[in-house]
Short mmCIF file of C-alpha atoms and ligand atoms in Angstrom, two decimals:
data_model
loop_
_atom_site.label_atom_id
_atom_site.label_comp_id
_atom_site.label_asym_id
_atom_site.label_seq_id
_atom_site.Cartn_x
_atom_site.Cartn_y
_atom_site.Cartn_z
CA UNK A 181 0.00 0.00 0.00
CA UNK A 182 1.54 3.28 -1.06
CA UNK A 183 -0.61 6.25 -0.18
CA UNK A 184 0.95 9.51 -1.32
CA UNK A 185 1.01 11.41 1.97
CA UNK A 186 0.18 15.00 1.08
CA UNK A 187 -0.46 14.95 -2.63
CA UNK A 188 -3.96 16.13 -3.42
CA UNK A 189 -5.74 13.32 -5.21
CA UNK A 190 -8.86 13.70 -7.31
CA UNK A 191 -11.58 11.66 -5.60
CA UNK A 192 -12.22 9.61 -8.75
CA UNK A 193 -8.56 8.74 -9.08
CA UNK A 194 -8.48 7.83 -5.42
CA UNK A 195 -11.49 5.56 -5.80
CA UNK A 196 -10.05 4.04 -8.96
CA UNK A 197 -6.86 3.22 -7.06
CA UNK A 198 -8.88 1.73 -4.20
CA UNK A 199 -10.91 -0.36 -6.63
CA UNK A 200 -7.84 -1.54 -8.53
CA UNK A 201 -6.13 -2.49 -5.26
CA UNK A 202 -9.24 -4.32 -4.12
CA UNK A 203 -9.55 -6.10 -7.46
CA UNK A 204 -5.91 -7.24 -7.33
CA UNK A 205 -6.18 -8.31 -3.68
CA UNK A 206 -9.38 -10.29 -4.22
CA UNK A 207 -8.02 -11.91 -7.39
CA UNK A 208 -4.96 -13.06 -5.48
CA UNK A 209 -7.18 -14.31 -2.68
CA UNK A 210 -9.45 -16.20 -5.05
CA UNK A 211 -6.44 -17.85 -6.72
CA UNK A 212 -5.12 -18.87 -3.31
CA UNK A 213 -8.49 -20.21 -2.16
CA UNK A 214 -8.93 -22.15 -5.41
CA UNK A 215 -5.56 -23.79 -4.80
CA UNK A 216 -6.59 -24.64 -1.22
CA UNK A 217 -9.81 -26.20 -2.51
CA UNK A 218 -7.79 -28.62 -4.64
CA UNK A 219 -5.42 -29.64 -1.86
CA UNK A 220 -6.00 -32.77 0.20
CA UNK A 221 -8.19 -31.85 3.18
CA UNK A 222 -8.51 -28.35 1.69
CA UNK A 223 -5.41 -27.05 3.48
CA UNK A 224 -7.23 -27.45 6.79
CA UNK A 225 -10.35 -25.47 5.81
CA UNK A 226 -13.84 -26.80 6.25
CA UNK A 227 -15.20 -27.25 2.70
CA UNK A 228 -18.21 -25.06 3.54
CA UNK A 229 -16.02 -22.30 4.92
CA UNK A 230 -13.84 -22.44 1.84
CA UNK A 231 -16.90 -22.31 -0.43
CA UNK A 232 -18.15 -19.29 1.44
CA UNK A 233 -14.82 -17.51 1.14
CA UNK A 234 -14.58 -18.32 -2.56
CA UNK A 235 -18.12 -17.07 -3.16
CA UNK A 236 -17.44 -13.84 -1.30
CA UNK A 237 -14.13 -13.25 -3.13
CA UNK A 238 -15.90 -13.82 -6.48
CA UNK A 239 -18.67 -11.43 -5.53
CA UNK A 240 -16.22 -8.74 -4.50
CA UNK A 241 -14.27 -9.16 -7.74
CA UNK A 242 -17.52 -8.83 -9.70
CA UNK A 243 -18.63 -5.76 -7.69
CA UNK A 244 -15.24 -4.14 -8.12
CA UNK A 245 -15.09 -4.88 -11.85
CA UNK A 246 -18.60 -3.47 -12.18
CA UNK A 247 -17.59 -0.27 -10.39
CA UNK A 248 -14.50 0.13 -12.60
CA UNK A 249 -16.67 -0.33 -15.68
CA UNK A 250 -19.10 2.31 -14.41
CA UNK A 251 -16.13 4.59 -13.87
CA UNK A 252 -15.02 4.22 -17.49
CA UNK A 253 -18.60 4.79 -18.63
CA UNK A 254 -18.87 7.93 -16.52
CA UNK A 255 -21.71 6.63 -14.35
CA UNK A 256 -19.59 5.93 -11.29
CA UNK A 257 -20.75 7.58 -8.07
CA UNK A 258 -24.33 7.94 -9.30
CA UNK A 259 -26.98 5.77 -7.67
CA UNK A 260 -28.15 3.08 -10.09
CA UNK A 261 -31.65 3.31 -8.65
CA UNK A 262 -32.48 6.99 -8.06
CA UNK A 263 -29.72 8.60 -10.19
CA UNK A 264 -28.63 10.87 -7.36
CA UNK A 265 -24.97 11.23 -6.46
CA UNK A 266 -23.73 8.69 -3.93
CA UNK A 267 -22.19 10.58 -0.98
CA UNK A 268 -18.38 10.57 -1.08
CA UNK A 269 -18.27 9.36 2.51
CA UNK A 270 -20.14 6.23 1.46
CA UNK A 271 -17.83 5.65 -1.50
CA UNK A 272 -14.81 5.94 0.76
CA UNK A 273 -16.14 3.09 2.89
CA UNK A 274 -17.54 1.08 -0.02
CA UNK A 275 -15.91 2.21 -3.29
CA UNK A 276 -17.84 -0.40 -5.25
CA UNK A 277 -21.24 0.84 -4.01
CA UNK A 278 -23.73 1.31 -6.82
CA UNK A 279 -26.59 2.61 -4.69
CA UNK A 280 -26.91 5.57 -2.35
CA UNK A 281 -27.44 4.77 1.30
CA UNK A 282 -31.21 5.08 1.09
CA UNK A 283 -31.61 2.87 -1.98
CA UNK A 284 -29.13 0.34 -0.62
CA UNK A 285 -31.54 -0.28 2.24
CA UNK A 286 -34.44 -0.98 -0.10
CA UNK A 287 -33.09 -2.37 -3.38
CA UNK A 288 -29.37 -2.96 -2.88
CA UNK A 289 -29.47 -5.98 -0.65
CA UNK A 290 -28.88 -8.53 -3.34
CA UNK A 291 -25.88 -6.67 -4.77
CA UNK A 292 -23.89 -7.64 -1.69
CA UNK A 293 -22.17 -4.27 -1.67
CA UNK A 294 -23.72 -3.27 1.61
CA UNK A 295 -22.44 -6.33 3.43
CA UNK A 296 -19.20 -4.56 4.31
CA UNK A 297 -21.15 -1.84 6.05
CA UNK A 298 -23.13 -4.02 8.39
ZN1 ZN B 563 -30.45 6.02 -4.65
#
């Protein structure tokens, strides 16, 4: 992790960096977990635990990729439901959020993005 200490960073660039870091980290994690799943006795993991971890890593990769795509399309940071801007504070906590806080509570449950906030 290399955070430039005092350099002013455009929020979008900051979020892009966060998303790219997250994407790389989760990809590495998924690769590792996939290897564990093939090992005898799953490297000591319960198969169900490992499945859960793999599912969550896949979901986070998908969410992150989706957010990066929205960024390149220019729709990043806008709620996919009500089209209002997503507060920056929320994006800092959940850079892959596609719904504002209010919509997340009603329609965003199945996206899985809000899981990190609960
Ligand atoms: Zn909304």
